[in-house]
Each structure stands twice: as C-alpha cells, then as structure tokens.
CSV table of N, CA and C in Angstrom, one decimal:
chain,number,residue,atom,x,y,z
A,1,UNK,N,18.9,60.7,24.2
A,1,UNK,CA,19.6,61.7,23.4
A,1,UNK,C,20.9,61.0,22.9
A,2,UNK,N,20.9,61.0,21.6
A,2,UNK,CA,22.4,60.5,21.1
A,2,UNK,C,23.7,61.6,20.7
A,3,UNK,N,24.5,61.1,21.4
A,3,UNK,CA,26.2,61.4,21.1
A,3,UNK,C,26.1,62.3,19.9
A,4,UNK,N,27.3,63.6,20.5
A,4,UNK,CA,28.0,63.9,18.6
A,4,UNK,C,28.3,62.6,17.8
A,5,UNK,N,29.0,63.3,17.0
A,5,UNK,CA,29.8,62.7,16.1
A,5,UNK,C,30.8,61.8,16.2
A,6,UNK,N,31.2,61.0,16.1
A,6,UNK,CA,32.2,59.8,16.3
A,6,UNK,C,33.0,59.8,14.8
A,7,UNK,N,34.2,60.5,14.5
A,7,UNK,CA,35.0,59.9,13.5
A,7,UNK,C,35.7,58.2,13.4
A,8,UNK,N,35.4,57.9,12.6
A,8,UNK,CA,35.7,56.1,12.9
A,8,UNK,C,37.2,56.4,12.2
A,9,UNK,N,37.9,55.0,12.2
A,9,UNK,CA,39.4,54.9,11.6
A,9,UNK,C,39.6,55.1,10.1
A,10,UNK,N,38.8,55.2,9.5
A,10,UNK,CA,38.7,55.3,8.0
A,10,UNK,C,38.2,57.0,7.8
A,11,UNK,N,37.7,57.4,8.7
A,11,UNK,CA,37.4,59.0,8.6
A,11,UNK,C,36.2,59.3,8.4
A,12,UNK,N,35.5,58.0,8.5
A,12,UNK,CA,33.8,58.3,8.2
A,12,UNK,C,32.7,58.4,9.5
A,13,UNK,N,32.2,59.1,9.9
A,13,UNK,CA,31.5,59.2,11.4
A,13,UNK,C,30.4,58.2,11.7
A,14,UNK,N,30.2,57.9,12.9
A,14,UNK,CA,29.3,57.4,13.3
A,14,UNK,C,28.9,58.5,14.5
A,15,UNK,N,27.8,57.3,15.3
A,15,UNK,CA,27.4,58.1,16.7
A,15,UNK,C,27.4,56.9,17.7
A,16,UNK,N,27.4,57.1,18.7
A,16,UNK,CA,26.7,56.4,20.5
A,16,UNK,C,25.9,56.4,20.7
A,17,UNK,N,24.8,55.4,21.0
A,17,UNK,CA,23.5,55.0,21.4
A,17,UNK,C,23.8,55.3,23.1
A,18,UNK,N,23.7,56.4,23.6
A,18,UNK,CA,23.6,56.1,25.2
A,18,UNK,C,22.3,55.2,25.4
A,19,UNK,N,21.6,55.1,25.4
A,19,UNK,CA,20.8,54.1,25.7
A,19,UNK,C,20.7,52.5,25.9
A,20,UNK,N,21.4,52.1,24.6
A,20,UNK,CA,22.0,51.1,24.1
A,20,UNK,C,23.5,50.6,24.2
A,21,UNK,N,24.4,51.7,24.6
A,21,UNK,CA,25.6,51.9,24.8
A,21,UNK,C,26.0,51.1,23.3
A,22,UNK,N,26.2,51.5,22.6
A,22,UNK,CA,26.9,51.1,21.4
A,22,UNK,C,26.6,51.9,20.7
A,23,UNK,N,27.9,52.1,19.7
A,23,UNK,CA,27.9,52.4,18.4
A,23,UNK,C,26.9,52.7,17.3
A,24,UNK,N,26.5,52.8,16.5
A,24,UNK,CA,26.0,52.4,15.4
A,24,UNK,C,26.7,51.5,14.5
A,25,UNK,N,28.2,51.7,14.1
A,25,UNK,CA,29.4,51.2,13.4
A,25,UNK,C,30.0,51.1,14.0
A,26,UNK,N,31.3,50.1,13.1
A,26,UNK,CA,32.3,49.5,13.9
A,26,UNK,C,33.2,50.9,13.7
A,27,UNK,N,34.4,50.8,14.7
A,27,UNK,CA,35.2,52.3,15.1
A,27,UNK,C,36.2,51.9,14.4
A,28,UNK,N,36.4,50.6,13.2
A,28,UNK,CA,37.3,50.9,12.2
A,28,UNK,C,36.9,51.5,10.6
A,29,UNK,N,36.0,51.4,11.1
A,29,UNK,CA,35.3,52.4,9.7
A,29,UNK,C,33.5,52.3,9.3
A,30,UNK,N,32.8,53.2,9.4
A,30,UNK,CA,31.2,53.4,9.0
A,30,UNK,C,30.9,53.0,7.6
A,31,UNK,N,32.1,53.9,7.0
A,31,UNK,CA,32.3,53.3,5.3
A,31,UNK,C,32.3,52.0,5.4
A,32,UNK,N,33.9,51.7,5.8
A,32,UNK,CA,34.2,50.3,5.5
A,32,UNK,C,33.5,49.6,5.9
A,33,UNK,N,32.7,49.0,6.4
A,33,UNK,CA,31.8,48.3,7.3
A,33,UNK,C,30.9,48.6,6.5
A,34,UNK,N,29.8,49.2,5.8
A,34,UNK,CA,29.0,49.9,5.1
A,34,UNK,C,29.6,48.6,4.1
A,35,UNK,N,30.2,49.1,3.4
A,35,UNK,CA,31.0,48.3,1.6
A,35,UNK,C,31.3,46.8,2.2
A,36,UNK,N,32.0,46.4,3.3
A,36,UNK,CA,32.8,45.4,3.3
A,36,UNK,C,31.3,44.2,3.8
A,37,UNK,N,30.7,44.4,4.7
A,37,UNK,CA,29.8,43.4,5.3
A,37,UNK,C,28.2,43.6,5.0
A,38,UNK,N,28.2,44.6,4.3
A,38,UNK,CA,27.1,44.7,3.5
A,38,UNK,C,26.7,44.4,1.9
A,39,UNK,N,27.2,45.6,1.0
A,39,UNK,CA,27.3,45.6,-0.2
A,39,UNK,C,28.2,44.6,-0.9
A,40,UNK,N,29.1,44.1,-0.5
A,40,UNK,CA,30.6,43.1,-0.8
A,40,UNK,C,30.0,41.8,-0.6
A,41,UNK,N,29.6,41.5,1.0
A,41,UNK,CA,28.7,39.8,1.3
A,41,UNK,C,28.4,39.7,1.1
A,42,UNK,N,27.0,40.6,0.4
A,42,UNK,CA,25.5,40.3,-0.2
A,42,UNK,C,25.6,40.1,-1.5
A,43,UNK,N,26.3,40.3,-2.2
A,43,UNK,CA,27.1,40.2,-3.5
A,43,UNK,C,26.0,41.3,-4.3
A,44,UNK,N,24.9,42.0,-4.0
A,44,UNK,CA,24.4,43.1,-5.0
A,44,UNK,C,25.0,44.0,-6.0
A,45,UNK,N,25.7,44.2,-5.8
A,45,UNK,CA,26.8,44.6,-7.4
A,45,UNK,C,26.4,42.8,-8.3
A,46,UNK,N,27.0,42.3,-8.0
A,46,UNK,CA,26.9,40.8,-8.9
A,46,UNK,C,25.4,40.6,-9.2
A,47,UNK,N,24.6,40.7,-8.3
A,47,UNK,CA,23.0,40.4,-9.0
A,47,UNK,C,22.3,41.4,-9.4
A,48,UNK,N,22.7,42.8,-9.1
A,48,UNK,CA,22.2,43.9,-10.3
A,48,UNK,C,23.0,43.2,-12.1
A,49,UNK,N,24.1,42.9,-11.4
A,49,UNK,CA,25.0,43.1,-13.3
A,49,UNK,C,24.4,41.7,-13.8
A,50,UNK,N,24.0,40.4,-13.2
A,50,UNK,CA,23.3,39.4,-13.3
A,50,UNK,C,21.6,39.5,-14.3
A,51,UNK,N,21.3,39.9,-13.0
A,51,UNK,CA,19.3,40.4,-13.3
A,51,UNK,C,19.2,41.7,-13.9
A,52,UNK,N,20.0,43.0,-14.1
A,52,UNK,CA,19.6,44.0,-14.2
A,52,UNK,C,18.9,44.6,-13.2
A,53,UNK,N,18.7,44.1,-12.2
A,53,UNK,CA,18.0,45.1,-11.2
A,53,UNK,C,18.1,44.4,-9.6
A,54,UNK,N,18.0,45.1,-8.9
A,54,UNK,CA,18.2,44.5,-7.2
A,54,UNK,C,17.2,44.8,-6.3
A,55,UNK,N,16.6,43.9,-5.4
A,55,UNK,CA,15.6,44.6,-4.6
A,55,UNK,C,16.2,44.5,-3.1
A,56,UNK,N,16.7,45.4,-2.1
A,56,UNK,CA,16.9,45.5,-0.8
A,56,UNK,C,15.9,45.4,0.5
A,57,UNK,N,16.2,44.6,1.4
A,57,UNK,CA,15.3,45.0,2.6
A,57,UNK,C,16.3,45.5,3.7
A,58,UNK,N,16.1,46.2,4.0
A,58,UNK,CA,17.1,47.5,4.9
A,58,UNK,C,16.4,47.3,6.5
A,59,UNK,N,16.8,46.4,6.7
A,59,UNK,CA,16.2,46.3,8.4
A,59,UNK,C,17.2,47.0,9.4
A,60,UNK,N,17.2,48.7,9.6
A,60,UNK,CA,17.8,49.3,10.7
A,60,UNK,C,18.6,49.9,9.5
A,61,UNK,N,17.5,51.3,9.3
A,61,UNK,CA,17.7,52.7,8.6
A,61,UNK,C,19.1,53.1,8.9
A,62,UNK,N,19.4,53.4,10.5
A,62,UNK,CA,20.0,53.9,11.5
A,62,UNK,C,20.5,55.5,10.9
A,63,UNK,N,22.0,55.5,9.9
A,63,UNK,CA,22.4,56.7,9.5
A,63,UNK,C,22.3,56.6,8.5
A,64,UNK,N,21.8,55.9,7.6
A,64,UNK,CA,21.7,55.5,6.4
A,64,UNK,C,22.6,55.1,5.5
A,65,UNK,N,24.2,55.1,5.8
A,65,UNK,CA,25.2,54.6,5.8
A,65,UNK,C,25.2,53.1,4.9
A,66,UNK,N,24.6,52.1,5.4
A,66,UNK,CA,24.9,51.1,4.4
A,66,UNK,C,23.9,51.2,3.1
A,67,UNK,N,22.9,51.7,3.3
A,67,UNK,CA,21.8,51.8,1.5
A,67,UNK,C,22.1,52.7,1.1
A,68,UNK,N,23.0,53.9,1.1
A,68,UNK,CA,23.8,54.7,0.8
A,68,UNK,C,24.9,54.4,-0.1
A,69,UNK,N,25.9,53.5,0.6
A,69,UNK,CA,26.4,52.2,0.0
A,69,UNK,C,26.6,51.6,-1.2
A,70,UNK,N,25.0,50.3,-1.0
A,70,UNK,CA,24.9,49.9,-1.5
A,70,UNK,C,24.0,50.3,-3.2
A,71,UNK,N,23.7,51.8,-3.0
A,71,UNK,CA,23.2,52.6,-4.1
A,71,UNK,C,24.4,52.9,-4.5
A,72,UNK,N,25.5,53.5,-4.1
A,72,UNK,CA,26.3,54.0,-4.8
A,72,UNK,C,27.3,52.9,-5.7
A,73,UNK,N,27.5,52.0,-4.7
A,73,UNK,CA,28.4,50.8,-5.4
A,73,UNK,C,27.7,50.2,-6.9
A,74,UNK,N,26.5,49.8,-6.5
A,74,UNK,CA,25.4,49.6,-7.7
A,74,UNK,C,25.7,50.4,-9.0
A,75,UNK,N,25.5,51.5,-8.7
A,75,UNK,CA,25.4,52.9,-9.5
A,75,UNK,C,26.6,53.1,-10.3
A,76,UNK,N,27.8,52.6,-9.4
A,76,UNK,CA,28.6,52.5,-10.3
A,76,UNK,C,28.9,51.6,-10.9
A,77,UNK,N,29.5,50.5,-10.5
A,77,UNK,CA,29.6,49.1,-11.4
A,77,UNK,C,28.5,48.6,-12.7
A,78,UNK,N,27.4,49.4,-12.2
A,78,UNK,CA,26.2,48.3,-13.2
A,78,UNK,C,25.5,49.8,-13.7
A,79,UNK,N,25.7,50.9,-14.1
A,79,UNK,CA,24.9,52.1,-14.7
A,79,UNK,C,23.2,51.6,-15.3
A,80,UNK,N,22.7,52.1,-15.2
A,80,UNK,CA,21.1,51.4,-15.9
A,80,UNK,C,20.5,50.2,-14.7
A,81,UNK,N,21.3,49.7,-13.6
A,81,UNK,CA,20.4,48.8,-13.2
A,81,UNK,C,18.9,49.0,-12.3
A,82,UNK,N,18.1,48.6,-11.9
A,82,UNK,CA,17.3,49.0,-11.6
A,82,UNK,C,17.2,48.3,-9.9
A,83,UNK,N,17.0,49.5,-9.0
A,83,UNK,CA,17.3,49.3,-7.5
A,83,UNK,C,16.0,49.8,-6.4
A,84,UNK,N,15.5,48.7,-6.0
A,84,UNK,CA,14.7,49.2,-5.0
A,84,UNK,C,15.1,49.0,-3.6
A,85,UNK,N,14.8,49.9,-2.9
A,85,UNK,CA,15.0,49.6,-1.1
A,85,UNK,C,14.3,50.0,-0.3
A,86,UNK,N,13.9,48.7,0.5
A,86,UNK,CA,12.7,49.1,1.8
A,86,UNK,C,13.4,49.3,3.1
A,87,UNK,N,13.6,50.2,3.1
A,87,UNK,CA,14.5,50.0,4.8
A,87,UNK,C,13.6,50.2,5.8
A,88,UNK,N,13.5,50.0,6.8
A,88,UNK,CA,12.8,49.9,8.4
A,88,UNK,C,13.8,50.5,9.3
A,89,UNK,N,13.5,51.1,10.4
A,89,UNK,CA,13.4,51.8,11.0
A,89,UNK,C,12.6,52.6,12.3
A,90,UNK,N,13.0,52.0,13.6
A,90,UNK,CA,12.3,51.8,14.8
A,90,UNK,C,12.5,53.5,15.5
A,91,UNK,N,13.6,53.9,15.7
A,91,UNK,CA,14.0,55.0,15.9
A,91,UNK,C,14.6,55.9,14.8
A,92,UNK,N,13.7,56.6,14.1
A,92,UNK,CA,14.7,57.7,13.0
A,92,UNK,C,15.0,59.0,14.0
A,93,UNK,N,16.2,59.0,13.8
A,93,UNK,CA,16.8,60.3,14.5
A,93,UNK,C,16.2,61.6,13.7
A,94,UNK,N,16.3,62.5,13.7
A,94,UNK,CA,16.3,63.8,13.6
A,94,UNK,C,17.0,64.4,12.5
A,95,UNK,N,16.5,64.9,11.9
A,95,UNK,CA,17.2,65.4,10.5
A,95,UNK,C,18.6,65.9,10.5
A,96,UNK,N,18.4,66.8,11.3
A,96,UNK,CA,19.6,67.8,11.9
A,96,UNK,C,20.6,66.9,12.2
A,97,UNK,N,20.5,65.9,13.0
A,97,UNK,CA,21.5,64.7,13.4
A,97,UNK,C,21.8,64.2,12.0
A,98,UNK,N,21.0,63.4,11.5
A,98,UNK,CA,21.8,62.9,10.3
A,98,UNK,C,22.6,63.3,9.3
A,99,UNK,N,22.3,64.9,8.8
A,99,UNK,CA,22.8,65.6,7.7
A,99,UNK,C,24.6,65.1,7.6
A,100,UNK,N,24.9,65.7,8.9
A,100,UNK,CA,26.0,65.7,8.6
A,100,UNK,C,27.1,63.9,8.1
A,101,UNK,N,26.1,63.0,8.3
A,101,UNK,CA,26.1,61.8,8.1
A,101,UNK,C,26.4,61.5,6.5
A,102,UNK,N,24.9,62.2,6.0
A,102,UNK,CA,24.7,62.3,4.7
A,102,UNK,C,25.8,62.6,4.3
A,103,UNK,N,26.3,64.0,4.4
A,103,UNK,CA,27.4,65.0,3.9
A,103,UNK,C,28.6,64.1,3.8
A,104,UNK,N,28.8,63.1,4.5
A,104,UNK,CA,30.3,62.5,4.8
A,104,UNK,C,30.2,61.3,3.1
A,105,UNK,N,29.1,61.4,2.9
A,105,UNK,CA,28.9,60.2,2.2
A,105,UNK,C,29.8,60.8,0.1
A,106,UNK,N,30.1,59.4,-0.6
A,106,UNK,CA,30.7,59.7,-1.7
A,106,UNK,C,30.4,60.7,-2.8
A,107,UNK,N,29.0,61.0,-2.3
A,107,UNK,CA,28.4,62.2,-3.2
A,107,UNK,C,27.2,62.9,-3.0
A,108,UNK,N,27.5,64.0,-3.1
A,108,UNK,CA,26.3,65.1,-2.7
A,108,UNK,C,25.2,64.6,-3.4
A,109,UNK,N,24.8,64.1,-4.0
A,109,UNK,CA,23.6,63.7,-4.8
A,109,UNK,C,23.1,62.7,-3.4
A,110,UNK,N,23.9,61.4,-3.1
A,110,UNK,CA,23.7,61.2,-2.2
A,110,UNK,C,22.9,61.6,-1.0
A,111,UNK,N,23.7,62.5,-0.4
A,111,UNK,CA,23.4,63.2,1.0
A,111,UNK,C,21.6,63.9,0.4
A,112,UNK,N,22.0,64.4,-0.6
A,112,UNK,CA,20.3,64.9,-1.1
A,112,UNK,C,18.9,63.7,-1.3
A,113,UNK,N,19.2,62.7,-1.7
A,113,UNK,CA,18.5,61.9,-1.7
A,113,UNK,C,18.3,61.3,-0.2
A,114,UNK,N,18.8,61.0,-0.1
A,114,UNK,CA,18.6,60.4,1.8
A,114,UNK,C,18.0,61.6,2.7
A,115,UNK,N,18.2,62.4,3.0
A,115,UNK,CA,17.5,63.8,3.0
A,115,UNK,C,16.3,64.1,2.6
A,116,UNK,N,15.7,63.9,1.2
A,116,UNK,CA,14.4,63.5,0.8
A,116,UNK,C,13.5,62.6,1.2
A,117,UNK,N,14.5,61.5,1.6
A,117,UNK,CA,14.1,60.2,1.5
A,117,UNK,C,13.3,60.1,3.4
A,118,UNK,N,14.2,60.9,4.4
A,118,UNK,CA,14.0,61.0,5.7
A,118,UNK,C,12.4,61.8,5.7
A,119,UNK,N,12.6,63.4,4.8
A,119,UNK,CA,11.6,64.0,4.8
A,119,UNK,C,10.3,63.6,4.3
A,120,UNK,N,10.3,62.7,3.6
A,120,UNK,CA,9.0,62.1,2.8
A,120,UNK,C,9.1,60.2,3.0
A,121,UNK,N,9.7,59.6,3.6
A,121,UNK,CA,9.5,58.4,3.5
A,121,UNK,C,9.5,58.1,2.3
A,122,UNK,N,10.2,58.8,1.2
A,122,UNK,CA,9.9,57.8,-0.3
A,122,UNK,C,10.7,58.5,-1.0
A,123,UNK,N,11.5,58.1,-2.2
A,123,UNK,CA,12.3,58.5,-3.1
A,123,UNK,C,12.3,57.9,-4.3
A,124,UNK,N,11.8,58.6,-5.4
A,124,UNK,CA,11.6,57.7,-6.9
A,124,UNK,C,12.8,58.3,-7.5
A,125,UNK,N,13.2,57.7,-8.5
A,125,UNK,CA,14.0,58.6,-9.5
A,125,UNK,C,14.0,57.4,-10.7
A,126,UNK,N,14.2,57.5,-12.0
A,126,UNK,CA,14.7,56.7,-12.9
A,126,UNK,C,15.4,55.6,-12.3
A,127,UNK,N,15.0,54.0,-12.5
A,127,UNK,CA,16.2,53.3,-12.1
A,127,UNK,C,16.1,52.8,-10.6
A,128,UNK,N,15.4,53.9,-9.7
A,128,UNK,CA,16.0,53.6,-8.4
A,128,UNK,C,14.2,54.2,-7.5
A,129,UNK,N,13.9,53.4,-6.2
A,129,UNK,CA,12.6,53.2,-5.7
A,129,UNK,C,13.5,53.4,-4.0
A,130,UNK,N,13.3,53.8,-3.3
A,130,UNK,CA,13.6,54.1,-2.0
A,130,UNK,C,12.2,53.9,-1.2
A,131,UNK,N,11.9,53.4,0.0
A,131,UNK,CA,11.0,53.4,0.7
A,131,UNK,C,11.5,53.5,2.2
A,132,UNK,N,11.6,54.7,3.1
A,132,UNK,CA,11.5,54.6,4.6
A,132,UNK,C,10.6,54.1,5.8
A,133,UNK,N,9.9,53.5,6.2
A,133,UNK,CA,9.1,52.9,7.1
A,133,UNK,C,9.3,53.2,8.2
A,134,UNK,N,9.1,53.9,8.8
A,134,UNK,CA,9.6,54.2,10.4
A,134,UNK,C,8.4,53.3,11.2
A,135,UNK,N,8.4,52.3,11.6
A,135,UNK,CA,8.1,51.0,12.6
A,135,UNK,C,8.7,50.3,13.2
A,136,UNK,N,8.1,49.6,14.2
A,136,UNK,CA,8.4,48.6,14.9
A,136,UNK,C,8.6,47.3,13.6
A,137,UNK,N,10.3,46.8,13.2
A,137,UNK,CA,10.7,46.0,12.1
A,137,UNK,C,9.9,44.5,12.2
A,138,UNK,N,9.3,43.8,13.3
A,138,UNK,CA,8.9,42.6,13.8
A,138,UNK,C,7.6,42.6,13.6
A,139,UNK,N,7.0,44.0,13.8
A,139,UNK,CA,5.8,44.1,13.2
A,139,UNK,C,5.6,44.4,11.8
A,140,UNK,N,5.9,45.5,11.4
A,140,UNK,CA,6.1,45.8,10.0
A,140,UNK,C,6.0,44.6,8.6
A,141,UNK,N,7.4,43.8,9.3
A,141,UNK,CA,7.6,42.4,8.3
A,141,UNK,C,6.5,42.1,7.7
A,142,UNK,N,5.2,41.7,8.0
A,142,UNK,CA,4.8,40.8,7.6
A,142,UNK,C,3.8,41.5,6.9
A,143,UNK,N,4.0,43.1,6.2
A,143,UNK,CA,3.0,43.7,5.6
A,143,UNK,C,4.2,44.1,4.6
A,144,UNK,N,5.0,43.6,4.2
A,144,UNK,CA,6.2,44.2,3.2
A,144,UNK,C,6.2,43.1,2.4
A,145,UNK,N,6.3,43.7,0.9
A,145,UNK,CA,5.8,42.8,-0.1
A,145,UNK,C,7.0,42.1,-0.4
A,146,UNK,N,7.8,40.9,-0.4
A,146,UNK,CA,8.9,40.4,-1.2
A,146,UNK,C,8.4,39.9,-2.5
A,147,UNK,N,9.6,39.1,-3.0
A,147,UNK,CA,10.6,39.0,-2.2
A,147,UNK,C,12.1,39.6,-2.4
A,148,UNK,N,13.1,39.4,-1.7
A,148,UNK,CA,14.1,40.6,-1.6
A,148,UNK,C,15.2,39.6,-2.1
A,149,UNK,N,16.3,40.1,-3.2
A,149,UNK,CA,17.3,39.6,-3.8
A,149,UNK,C,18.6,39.4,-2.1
A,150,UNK,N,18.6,40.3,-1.3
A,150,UNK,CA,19.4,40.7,-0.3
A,150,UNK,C,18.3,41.4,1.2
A,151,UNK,N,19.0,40.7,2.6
A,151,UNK,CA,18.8,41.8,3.2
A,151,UNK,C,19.9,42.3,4.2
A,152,UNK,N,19.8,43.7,4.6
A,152,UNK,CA,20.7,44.3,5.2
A,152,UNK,C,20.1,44.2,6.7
A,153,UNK,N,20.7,43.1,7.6
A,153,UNK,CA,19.7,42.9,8.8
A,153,UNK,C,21.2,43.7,9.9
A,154,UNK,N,20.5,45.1,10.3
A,154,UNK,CA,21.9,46.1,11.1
A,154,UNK,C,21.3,46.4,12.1
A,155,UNK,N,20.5,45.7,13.4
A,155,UNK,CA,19.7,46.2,14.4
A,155,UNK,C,20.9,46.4,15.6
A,156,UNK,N,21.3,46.9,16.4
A,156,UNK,CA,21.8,46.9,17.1
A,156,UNK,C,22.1,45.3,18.1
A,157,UNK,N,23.0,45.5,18.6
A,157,UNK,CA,23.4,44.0,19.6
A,157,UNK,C,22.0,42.9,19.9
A,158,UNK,N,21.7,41.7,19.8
A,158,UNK,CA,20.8,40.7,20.2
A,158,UNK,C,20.7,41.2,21.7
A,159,UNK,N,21.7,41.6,22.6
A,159,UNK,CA,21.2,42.1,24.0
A,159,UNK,C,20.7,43.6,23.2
A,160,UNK,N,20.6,44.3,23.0
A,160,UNK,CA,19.6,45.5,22.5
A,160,UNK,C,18.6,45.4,21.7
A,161,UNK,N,18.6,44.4,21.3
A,161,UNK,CA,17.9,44.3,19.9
A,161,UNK,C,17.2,43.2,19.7
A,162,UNK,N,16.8,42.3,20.8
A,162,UNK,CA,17.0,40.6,20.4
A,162,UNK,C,15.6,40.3,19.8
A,163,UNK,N,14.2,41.0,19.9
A,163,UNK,CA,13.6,40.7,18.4
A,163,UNK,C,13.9,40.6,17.6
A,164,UNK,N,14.8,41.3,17.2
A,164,UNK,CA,15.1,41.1,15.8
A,164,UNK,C,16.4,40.2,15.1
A,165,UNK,N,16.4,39.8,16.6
A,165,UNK,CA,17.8,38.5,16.0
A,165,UNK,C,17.0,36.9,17.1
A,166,UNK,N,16.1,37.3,16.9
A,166,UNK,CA,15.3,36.1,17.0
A,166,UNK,C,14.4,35.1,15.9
A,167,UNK,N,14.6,33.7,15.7
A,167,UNK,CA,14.5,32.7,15.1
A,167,UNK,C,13.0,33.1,14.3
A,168,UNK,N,11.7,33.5,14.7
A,168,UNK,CA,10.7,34.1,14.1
A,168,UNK,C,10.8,35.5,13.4
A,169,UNK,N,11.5,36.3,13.4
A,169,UNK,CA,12.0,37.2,13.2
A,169,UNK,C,12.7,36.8,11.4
C-alpha cells in the first residue's frame, strides 16, 4: 500500500514507496526534478524545435509527473511539434491515487489526458501519440519499436530496482 500525499519543497506532491522505502521524487520538488533532470538534460524542447517532432521512452510511468513535463514544456516552446511517448510501467497505481497527482500538474488538459491515458493505455490527439505499457520494463524492451530521440530512465534506487540499472538493461 502506498503513502498519502507528500508535498515536496516547491509545492508539488509526491508519494512513499513503503515497500521500497523511497520517494518517487526528490523532497525538493516533483516539478522541479520533473523540468530540471528530465525535460532540461535531455534537451527535448531543442530537438522538437530542431526535427519538428520528439519521440520519448518513459521507463517508470510512476505519477506521471515527468511526461507530463515534458509534454507541456514541448507544447509550449515548439507549438505544432510532433510528440510521441512510450512509457513503461511495472506497478501502475490506482487511478484514485494518481488523480490528485494529475490535478497538481500545469494544466487541466493535462490531468485529463494522463487520466485517459491510465484508463486506456493510449492517447492520440493531433501532434501528440501517448502509449502506457504496464510490464515488466526488462522484458517489455525488446518488443518496443525505436528508435527514441531521449529516454526518461526513473526506476526507483539500483538497490530497488537494479534490473533496470543494469549493463544489459
């Protein structure tokens, strides 16, 4: 069972993995951490406004928080670009859990799309391709078509997680 709510230092929530004992995000910000070590490193604003379009691999769905992100930062800097994202996802929480996740996010359009996206594993719109995968990420891989401009690799700690922060991987 996972934790309420966790407001981080910037005002944006996360949750606690009792299982995993950790976070999802860092406790100085879900946002910030989301924009700064995601969207900002990977430079995708610059290779949407480059290529006209960006393709994402989202390894660890979690709250949805960073491809949330990186859709909105896109969306704004580069209007018309064209955005796909495959994110993965080993444990999808519960709808009810997430919402309020969504809600916290820069725009209700937002929170609506990721909400779709949980309920149907898939979200088309003009411009923009969403795909959820709820699998095992290690397995999954090797049936996912690239290749990917960026990926967002967010699995929990190498002691939690260390498939997926291993060398074959």
């Amino acid at each position: 069972m996972v934790e309420a709510t966790i407001l981080t230092r910037d005002g944006s929530p996360t949750r606690y993995h009792p299982r995993y004992q950790q976070h999802y995000h860092s406790l100085s910000g879900a946002h910030l951490e989301a924009r700064m070590r995601y969207v900002v490193a990977s430079r995708v604003v610059e290779r949407a406004r480059d290529q006209g379009k960006v393709r994402i691999l989202d390894v660890g769905f979690g709250l949805g928080t960073n491809l949330a992100w990186a859709i909105h930062e896109i969306q704004q800097e580069v209007p018309g670009a064209s955005i796909e994202i495959v994110s993965l996802e080993r444990e999808l929480l519960p709808l009810d859990v997430l919402l309020p996740h969504f809600r916290a996010l820069p725009e209700t359009r937002l929170a609506r799309m990721l909400r779709d996206l949980v309920q149907t594993g898939e979200w088309i719109e003009r411009n923009l391709r969403l795909q959820l995968i709820c699998a095992e990420a290690q397995i999954e891989i090797d049936s996912i078509e690239g290749p990917f401009d960026t990926v967002f690799l967010d699995p929990f700690s190498p002691r939690c997680n260390p498939e997926l922060w291993a060398s074959p991987f």
